[in-house]
PDB file of C-alpha atoms in Angstrom:
ATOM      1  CA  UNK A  64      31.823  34.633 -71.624  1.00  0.00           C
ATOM      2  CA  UNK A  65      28.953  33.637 -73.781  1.00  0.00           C
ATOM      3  CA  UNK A  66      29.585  30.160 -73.127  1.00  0.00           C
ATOM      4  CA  UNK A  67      29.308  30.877 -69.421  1.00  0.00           C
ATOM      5  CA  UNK A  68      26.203  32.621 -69.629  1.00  0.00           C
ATOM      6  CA  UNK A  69      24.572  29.729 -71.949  1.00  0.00           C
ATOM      7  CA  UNK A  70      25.869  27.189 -69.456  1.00  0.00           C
ATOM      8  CA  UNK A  71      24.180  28.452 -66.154  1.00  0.00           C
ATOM      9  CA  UNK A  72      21.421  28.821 -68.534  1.00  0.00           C
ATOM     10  CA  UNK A  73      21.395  25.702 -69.647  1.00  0.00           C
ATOM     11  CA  UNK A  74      22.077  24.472 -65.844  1.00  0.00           C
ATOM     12  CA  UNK A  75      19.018  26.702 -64.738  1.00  0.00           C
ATOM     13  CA  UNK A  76      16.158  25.154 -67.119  1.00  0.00           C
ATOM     14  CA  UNK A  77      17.402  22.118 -66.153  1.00  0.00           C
ATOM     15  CA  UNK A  78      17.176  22.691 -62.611  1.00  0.00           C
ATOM     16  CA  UNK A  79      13.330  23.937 -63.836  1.00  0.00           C
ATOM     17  CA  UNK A  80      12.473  21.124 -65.577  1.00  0.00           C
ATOM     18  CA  UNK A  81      13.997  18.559 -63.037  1.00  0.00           C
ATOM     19  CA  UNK A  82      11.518  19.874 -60.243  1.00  0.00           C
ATOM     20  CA  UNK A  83       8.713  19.587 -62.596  1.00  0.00           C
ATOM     21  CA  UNK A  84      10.022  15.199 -63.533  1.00  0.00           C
ATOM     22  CA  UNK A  85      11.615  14.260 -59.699  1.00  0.00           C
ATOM     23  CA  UNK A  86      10.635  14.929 -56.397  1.00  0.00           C
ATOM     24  CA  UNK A  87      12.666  13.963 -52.923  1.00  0.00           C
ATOM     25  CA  UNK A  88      11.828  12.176 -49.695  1.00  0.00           C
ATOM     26  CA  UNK A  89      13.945  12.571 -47.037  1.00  0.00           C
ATOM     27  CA  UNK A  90      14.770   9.882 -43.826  1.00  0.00           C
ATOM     28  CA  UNK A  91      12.137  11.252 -42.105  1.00  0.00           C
ATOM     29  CA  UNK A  92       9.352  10.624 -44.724  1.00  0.00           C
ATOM     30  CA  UNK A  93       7.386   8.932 -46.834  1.00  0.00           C
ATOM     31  CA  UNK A  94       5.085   9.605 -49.585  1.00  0.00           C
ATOM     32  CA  UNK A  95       2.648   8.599 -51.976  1.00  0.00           C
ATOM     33  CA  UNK A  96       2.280   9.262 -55.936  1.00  0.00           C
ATOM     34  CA  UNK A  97      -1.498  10.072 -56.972  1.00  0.00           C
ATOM     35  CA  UNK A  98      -2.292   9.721 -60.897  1.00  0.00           C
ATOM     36  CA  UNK A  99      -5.404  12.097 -61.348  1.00  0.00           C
ATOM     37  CA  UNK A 100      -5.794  11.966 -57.680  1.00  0.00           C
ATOM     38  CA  UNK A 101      -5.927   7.771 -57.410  1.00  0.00           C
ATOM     39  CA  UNK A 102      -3.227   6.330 -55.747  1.00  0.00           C
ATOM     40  CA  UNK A 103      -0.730   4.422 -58.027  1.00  0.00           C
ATOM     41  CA  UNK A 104       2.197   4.220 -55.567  1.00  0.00           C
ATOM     42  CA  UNK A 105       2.933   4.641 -51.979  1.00  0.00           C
ATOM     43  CA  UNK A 106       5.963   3.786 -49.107  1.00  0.00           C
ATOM     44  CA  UNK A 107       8.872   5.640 -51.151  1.00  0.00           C
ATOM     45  CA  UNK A 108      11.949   5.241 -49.543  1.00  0.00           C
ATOM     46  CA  UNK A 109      13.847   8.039 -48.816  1.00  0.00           C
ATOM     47  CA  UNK A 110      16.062   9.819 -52.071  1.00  0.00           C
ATOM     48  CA  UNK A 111      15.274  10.737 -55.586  1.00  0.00           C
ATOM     49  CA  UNK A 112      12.087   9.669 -57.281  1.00  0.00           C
ATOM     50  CA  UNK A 113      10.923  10.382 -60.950  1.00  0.00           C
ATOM     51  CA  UNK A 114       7.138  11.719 -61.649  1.00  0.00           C
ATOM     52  CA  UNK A 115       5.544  12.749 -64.258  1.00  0.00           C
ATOM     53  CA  UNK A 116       4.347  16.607 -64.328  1.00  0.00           C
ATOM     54  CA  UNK A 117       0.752  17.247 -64.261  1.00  0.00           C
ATOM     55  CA  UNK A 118      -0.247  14.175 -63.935  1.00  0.00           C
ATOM     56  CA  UNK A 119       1.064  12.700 -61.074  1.00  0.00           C
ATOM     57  CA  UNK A 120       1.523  14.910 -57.454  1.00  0.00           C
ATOM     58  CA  UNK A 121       3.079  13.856 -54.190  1.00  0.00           C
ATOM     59  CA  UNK A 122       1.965  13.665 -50.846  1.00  0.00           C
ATOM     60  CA  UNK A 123       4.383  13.136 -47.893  1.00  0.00           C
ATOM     61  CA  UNK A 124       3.853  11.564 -44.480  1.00  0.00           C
ATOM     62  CA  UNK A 125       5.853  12.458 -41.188  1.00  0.00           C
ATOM     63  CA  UNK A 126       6.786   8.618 -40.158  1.00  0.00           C
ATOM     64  CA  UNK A 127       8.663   9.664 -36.984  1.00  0.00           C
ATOM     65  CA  UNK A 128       7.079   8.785 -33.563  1.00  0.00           C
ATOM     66  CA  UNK A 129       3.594  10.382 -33.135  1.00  0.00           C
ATOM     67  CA  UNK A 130       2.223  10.689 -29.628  1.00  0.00           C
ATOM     68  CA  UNK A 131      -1.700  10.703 -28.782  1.00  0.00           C
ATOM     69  CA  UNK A 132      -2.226  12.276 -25.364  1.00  0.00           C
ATOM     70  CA  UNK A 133      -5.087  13.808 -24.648  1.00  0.00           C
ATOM     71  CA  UNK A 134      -7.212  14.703 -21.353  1.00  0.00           C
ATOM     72  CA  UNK A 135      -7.454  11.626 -19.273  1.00  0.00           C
ATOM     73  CA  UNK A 136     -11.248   9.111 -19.801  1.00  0.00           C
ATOM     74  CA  UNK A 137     -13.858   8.507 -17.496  1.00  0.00           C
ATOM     75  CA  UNK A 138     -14.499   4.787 -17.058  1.00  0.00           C
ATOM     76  CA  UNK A 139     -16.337   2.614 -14.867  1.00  0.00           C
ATOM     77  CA  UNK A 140     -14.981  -0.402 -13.022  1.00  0.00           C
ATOM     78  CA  UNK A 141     -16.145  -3.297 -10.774  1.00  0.00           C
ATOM     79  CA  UNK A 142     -16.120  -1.237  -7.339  1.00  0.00           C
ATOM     80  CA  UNK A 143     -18.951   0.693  -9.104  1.00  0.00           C
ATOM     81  CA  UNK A 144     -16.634   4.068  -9.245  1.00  0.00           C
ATOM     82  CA  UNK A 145     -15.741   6.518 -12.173  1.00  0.00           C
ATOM     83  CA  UNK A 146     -12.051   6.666 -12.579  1.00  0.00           C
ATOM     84  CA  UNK A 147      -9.702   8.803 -14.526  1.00  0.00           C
ATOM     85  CA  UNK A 148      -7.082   7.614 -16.437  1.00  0.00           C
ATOM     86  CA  UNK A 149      -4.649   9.793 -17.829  1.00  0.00           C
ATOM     87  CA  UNK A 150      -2.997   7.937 -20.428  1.00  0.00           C
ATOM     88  CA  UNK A 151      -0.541   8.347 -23.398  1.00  0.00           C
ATOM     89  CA  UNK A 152      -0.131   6.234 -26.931  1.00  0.00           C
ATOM     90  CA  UNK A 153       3.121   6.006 -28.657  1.00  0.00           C
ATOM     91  CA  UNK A 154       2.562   5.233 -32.963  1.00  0.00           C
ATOM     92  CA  UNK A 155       3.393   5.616 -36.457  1.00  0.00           C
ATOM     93  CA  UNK A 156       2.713   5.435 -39.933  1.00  0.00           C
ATOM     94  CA  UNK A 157       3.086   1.802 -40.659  1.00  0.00           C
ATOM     95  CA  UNK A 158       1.483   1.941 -43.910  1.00  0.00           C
ATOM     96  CA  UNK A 159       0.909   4.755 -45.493  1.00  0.00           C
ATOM     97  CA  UNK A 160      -1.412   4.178 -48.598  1.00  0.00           C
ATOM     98  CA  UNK A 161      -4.046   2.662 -45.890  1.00  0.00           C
ATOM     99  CA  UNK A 162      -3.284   5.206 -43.194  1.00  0.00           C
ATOM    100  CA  UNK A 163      -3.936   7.995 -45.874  1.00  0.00           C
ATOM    101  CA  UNK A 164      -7.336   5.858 -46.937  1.00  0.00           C
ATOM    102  CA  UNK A 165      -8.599   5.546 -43.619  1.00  0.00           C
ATOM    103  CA  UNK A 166      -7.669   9.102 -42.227  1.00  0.00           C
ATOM    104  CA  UNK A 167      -7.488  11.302 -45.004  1.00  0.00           C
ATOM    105  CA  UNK A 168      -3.946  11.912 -44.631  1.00  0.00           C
ATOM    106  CA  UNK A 169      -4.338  13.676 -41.375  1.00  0.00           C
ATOM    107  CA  UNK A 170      -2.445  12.951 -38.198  1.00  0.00           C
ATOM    108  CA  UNK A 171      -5.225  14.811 -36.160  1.00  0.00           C
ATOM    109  CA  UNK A 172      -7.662  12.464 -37.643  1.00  0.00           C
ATOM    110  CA  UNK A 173      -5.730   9.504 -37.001  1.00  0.00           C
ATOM    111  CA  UNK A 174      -5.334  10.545 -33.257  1.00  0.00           C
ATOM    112  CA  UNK A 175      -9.131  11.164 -32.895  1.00  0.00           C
ATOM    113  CA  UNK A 176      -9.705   7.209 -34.233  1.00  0.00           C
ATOM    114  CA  UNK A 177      -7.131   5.968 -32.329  1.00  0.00           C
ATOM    115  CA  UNK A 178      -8.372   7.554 -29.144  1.00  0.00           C
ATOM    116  CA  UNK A 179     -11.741   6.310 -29.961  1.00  0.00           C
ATOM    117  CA  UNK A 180     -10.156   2.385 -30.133  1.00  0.00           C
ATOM    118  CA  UNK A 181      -8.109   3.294 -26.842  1.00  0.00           C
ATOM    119  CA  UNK A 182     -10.838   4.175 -24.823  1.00  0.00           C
ATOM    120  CA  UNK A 183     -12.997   0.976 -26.024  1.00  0.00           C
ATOM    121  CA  UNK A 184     -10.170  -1.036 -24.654  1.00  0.00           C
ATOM    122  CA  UNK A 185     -10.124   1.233 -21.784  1.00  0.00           C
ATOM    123  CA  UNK A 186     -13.572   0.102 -21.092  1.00  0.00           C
ATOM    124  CA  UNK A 187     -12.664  -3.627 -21.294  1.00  0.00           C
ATOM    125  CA  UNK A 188     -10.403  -3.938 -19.349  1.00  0.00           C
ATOM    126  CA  UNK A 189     -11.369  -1.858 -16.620  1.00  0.00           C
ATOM    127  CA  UNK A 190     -14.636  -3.536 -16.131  1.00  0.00           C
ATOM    128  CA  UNK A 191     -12.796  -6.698 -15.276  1.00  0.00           C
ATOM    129  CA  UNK A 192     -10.574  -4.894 -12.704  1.00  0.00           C
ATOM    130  CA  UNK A 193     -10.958  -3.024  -9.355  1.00  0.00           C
ATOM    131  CA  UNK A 194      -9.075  -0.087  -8.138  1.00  0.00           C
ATOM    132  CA  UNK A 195      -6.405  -1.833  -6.093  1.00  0.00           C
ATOM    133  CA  UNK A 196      -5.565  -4.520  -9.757  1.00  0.00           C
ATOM    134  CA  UNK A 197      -5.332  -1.352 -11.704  1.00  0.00           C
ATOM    135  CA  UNK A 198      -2.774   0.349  -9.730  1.00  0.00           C
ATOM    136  CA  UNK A 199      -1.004  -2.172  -8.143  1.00  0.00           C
ATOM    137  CA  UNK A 200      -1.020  -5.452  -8.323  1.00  0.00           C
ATOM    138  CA  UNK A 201      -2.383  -5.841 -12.187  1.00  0.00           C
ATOM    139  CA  UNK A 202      -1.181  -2.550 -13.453  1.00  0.00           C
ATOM    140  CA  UNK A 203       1.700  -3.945 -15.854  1.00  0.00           C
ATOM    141  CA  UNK A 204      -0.995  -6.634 -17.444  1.00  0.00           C
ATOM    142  CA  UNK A 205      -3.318  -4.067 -17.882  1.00  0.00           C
ATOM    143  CA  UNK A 206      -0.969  -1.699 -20.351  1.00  0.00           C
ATOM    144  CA  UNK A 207      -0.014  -5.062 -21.899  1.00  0.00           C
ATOM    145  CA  UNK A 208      -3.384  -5.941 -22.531  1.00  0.00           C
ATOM    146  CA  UNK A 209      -4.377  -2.370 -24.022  1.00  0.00           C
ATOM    147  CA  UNK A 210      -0.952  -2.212 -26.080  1.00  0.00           C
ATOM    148  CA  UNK A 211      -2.825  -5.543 -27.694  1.00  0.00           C
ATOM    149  CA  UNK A 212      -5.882  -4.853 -27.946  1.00  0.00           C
ATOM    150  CA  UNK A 213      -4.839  -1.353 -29.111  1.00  0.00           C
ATOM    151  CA  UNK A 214      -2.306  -2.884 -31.938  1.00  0.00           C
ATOM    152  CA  UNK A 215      -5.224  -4.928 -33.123  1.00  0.00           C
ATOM    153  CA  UNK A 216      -7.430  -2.448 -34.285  1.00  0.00           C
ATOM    154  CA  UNK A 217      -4.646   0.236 -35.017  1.00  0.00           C
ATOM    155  CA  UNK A 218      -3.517  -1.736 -38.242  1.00  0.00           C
ATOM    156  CA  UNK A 219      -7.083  -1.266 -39.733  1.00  0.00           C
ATOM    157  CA  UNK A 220      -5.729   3.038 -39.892  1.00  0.00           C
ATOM    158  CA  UNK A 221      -2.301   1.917 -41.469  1.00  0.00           C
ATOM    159  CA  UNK A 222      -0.901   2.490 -37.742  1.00  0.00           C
ATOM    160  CA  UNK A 223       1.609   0.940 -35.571  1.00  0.00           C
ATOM    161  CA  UNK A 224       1.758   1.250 -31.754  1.00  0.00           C
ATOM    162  CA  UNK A 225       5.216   1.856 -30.107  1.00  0.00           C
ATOM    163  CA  UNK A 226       4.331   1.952 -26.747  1.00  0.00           C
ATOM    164  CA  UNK A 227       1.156   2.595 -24.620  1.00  0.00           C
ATOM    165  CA  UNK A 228       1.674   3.616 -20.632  1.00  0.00           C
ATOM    166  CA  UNK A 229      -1.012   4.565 -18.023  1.00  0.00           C
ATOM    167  CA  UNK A 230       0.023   7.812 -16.615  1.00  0.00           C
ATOM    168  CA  UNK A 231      -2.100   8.464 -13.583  1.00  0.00           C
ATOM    169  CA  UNK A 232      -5.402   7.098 -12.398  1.00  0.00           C
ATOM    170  CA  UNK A 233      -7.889   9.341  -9.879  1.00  0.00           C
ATOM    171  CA  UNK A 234     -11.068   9.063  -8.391  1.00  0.00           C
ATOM    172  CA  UNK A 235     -13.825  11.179 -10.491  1.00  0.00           C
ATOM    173  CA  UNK A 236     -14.230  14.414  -8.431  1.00  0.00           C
ATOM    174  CA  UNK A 237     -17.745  13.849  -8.130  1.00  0.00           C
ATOM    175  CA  UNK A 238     -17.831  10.690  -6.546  1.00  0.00           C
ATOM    176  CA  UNK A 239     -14.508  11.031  -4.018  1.00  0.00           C
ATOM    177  CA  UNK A 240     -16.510  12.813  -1.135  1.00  0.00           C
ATOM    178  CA  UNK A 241     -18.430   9.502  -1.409  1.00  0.00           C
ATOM    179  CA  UNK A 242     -15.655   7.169  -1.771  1.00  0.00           C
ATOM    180  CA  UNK A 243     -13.966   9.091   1.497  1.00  0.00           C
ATOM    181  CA  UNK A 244     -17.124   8.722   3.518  1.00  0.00           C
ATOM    182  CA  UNK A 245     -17.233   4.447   2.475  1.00  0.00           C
ATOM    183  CA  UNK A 246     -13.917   4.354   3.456  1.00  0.00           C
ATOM    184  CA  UNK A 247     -14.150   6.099   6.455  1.00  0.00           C
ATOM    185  CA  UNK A 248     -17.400   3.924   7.984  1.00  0.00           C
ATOM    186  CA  UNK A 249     -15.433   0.883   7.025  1.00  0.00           C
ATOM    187  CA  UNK A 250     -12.102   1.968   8.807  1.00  0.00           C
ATOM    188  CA  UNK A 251     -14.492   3.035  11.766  1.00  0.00           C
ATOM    189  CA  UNK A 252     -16.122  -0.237  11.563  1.00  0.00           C
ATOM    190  CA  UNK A 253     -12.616  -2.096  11.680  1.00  0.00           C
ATOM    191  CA  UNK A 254     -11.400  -0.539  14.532  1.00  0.00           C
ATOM    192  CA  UNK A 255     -14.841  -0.768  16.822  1.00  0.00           C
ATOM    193  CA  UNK A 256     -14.279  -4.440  15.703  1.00  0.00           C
ATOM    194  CA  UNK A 257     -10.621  -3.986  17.058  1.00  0.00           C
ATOM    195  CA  UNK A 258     -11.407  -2.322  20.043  1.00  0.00           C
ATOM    196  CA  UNK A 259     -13.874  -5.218  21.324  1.00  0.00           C
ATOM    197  CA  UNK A 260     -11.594  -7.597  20.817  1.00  0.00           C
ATOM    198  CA  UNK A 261      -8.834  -5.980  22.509  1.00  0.00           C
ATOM    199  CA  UNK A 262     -11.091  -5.239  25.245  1.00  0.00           C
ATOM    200  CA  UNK A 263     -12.352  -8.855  25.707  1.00  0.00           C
ATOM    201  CA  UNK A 264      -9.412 -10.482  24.999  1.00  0.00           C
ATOM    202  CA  UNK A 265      -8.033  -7.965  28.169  1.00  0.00           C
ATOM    203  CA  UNK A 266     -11.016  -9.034  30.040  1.00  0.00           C
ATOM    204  CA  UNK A 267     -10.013 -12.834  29.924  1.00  0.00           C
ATOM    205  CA  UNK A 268      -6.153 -11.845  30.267  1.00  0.00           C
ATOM    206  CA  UNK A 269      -7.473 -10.405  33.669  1.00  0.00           C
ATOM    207  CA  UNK A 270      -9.642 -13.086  34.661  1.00  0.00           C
ATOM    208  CA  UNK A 271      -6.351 -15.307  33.918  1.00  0.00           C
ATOM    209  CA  UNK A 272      -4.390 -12.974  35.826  1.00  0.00           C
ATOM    210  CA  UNK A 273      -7.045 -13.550  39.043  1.00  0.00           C
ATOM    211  CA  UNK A 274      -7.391 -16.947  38.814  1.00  0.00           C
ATOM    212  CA  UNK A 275      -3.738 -17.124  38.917  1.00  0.00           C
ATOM    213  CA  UNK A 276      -3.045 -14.691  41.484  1.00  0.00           C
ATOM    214  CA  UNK A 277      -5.745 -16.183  43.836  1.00  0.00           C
ATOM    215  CA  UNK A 278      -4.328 -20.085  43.422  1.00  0.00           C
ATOM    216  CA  UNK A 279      -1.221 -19.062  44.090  1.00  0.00           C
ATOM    217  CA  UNK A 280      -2.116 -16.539  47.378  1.00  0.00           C
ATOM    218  CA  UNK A 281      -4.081 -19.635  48.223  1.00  0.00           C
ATOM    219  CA  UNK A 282      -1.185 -21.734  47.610  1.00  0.00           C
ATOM    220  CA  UNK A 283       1.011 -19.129  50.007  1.00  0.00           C
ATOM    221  CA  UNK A 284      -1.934 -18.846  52.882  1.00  0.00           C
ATOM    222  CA  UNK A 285      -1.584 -22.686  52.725  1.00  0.00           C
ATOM    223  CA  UNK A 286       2.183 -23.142  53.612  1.00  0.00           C
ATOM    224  CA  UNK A 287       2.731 -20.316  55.502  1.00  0.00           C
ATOM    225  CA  UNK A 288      -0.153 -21.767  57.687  1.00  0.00           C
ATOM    226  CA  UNK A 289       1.280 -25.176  57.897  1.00  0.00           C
ATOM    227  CA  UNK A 290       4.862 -23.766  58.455  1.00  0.00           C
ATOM    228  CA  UNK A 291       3.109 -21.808  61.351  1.00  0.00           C
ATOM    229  CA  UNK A 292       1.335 -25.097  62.817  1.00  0.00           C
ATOM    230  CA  UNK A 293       5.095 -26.862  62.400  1.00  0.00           C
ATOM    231  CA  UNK A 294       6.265 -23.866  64.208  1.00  0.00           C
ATOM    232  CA  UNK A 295       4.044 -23.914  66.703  1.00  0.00           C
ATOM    233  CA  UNK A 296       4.308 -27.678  67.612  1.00  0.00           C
ATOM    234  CA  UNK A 297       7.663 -27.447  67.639  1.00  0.00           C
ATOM    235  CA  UNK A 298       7.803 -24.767  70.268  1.00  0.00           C
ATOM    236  CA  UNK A 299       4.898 -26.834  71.811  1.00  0.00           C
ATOM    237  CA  UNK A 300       7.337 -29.835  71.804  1.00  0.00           C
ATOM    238  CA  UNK A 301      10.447 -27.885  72.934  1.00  0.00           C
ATOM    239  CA  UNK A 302       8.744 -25.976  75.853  1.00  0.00           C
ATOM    240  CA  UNK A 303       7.293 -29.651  76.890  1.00  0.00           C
ATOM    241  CA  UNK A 304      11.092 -31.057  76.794  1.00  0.00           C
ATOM    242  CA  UNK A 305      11.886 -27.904  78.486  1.00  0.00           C
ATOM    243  CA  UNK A 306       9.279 -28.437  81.690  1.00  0.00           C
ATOM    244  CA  UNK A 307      10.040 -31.958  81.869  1.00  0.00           C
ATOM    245  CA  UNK A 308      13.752 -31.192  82.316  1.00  0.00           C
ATOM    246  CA  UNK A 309      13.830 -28.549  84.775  1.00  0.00           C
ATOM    247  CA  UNK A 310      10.137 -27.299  85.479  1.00  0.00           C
ATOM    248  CA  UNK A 311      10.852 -24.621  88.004  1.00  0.00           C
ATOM    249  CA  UNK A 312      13.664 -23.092  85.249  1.00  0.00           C
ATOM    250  CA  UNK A 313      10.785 -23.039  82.408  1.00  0.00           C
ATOM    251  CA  UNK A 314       8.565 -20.880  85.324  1.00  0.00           C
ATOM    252  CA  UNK A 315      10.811 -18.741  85.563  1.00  0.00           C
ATOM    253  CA  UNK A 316      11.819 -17.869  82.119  1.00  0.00           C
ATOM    254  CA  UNK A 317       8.142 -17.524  81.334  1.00  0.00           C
ATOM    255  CA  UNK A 318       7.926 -15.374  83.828  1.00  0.00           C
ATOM    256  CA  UNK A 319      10.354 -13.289  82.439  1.00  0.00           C
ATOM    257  CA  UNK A 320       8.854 -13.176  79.080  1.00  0.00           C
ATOM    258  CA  UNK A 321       5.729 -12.227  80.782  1.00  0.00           C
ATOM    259  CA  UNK A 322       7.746  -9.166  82.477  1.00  0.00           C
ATOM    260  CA  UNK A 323       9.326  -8.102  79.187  1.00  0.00           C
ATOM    261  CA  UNK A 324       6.028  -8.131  77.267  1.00  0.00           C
ATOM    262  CA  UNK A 325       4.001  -5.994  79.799  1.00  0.00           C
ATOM    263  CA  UNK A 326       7.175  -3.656  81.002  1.00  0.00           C
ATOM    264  CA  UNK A 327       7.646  -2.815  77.383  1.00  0.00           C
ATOM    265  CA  UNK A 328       3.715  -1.419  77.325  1.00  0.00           C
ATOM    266  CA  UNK A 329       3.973   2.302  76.228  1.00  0.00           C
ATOM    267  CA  UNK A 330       1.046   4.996  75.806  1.00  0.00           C
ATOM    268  CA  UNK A 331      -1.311   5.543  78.311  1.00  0.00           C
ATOM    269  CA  UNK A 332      -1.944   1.675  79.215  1.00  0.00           C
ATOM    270  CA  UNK A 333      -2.322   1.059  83.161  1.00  0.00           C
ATOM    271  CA  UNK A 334      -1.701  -2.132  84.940  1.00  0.00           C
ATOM    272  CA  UNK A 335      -3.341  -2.711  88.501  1.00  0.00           C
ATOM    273  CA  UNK A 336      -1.951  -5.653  90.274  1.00  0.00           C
ATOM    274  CA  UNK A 337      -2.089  -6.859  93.718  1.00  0.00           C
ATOM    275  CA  UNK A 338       2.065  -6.943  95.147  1.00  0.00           C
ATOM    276  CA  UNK A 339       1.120 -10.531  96.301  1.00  0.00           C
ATOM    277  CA  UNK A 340       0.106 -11.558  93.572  1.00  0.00           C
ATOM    278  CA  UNK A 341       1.529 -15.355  91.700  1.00  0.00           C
ATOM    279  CA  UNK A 342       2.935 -12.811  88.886  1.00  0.00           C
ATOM    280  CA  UNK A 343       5.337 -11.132  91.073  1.00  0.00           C
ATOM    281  CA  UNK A 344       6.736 -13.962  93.457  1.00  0.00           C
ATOM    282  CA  UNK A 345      10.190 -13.826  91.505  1.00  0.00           C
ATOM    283  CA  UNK A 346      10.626 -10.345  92.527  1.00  0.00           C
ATOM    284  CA  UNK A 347      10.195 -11.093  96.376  1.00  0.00           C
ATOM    285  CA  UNK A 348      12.404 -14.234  96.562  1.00  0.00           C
ATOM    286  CA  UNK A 349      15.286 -15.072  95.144  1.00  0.00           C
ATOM    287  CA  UNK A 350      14.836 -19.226  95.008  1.00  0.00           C
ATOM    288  CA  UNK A 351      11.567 -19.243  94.285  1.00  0.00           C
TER     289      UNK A 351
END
């Protein structure tokens, strides 16, 4: 029993003293050994590491994925408008001793500096871009760009970018009512420009149209006039045949047209004609 008792003793200063010699790092970390507070070794991979008490103390690092996202930047581009861009930064600890150096081993730090080199490269390339590149047409250059620009100067804080994507991009509030109104006048502008052209491209469609329409009733007057003179010498020439053949036969059947055109009077018309008359001698004799 004694043994027992000496052994988890034994087991327990051990356990004491091994806390005070070795230290751990798990996957998710890395660390750095100070001597006196200067740094005599840093990047530990993860497992069991010896130190010496007093002297030396450890310092671990998260080295997972960090994310910087804070409130979107104002920046100026070259439509002369403010623009917001909401933004996020992807990183991590690349290396450690100079990431400690340069941000006194503090993540929040390290965000602030990194913001402060993402929004210079904000500024960059923004002022070489209008509002249309930036969202459309130049968007996926533009994150490339910042992503190297960004990587650049990150690896001066011991940092290394991941990723870097452009969320969202608005007008600044205070300059949209203006922004509206430009937009406005110049889609007023563009359709007044529209509607004259519509309207004097419809006036020459018209005057076209006229021109057209006029030749062509022109055109119609013209045959239908000499179709009426052909007519008209033709019954010319047949009613000359007709006389010459029988003359006292064409009398008569103009005579009987003349009957049928003024018996077939209606209204209130009134014909006065003397019984003797030349127009009537077919009704008094039968040979004429």
């Amino acid at each position: 029993m004694n043994k027992i008792i000496s052994l988890i003793i034994g087991v327990l200063i051990l356990a004491v003293l091994s806390s005070f010699f070795l230290f751990t790092v798990s996957e998710r970390e890395t660390a750095i050994k100070f001597k006196f507070g200067e740094v005599i070794q840093a990047g530990y991979e993860p497992g069991l590491h010896f130190k010496w008490p007093v002297i030396n103390n450890i310092r671990t690092f998260d080295k997972r994925i960090q994310t910087l996202d804070n409130k979107p930047e104002r920046v100026f581009n070259t439509d002369n408008e403010y623009l917001m861009v909401d933004y996020f930064v992807k990183w991590r600890i690349n290396d450690v001793k100079l990431f400690y150096t340069s941000n006194e081993g503090s993540i929040a730090r390290a965000n602030t500096n990194l913001a402060g080199v993402f929004k210079n490269a904000l500024l960059e390339e923004f002022s070489v871009r209008t509002l249309d590149q930036v969202i459309s047409t130049q968007r996926v250059e533009l994150m490339e760009n910042l992503q190297t620009i960004t990587e650049s100067k990150a690896e001066d804080f011991g940092m290394e970018i991941i990723d870097v994507r452009i969320k969202q991009i608005n007008l600044d509030q205070s300059v949209n009512e203006s922004v509206y109104n430009r937009m406005r006048s110049e889609r007023l502008a563009e359709a007044a420009e529209h509607r004259s052209n519509g309207t004097k491209q419809a006036i020459n469609i018209r005057a076209t149209t006229d021109k057209a329409v006029r030749i062509m009733v022109a055109e119609a007057d013209k045959q239908a006039n000499l179709i009426k003179g052909d007519g008209e010498a033709e019954a010319i020439r047949v009613y000359a045949q007709s006389y010459e053949k029988d003359p006292q036969f064409y009398s008569f059947y103009r005579s009987l047209e003349a009957y049928k055109k003024s018996f077939q009077q209606s209204g209130q018309n009134m014909m006065i004609l003397d019984p003797d008359s030349e127009f009537f001698k077919y009704f008094k004799n039968a040979q004429p």
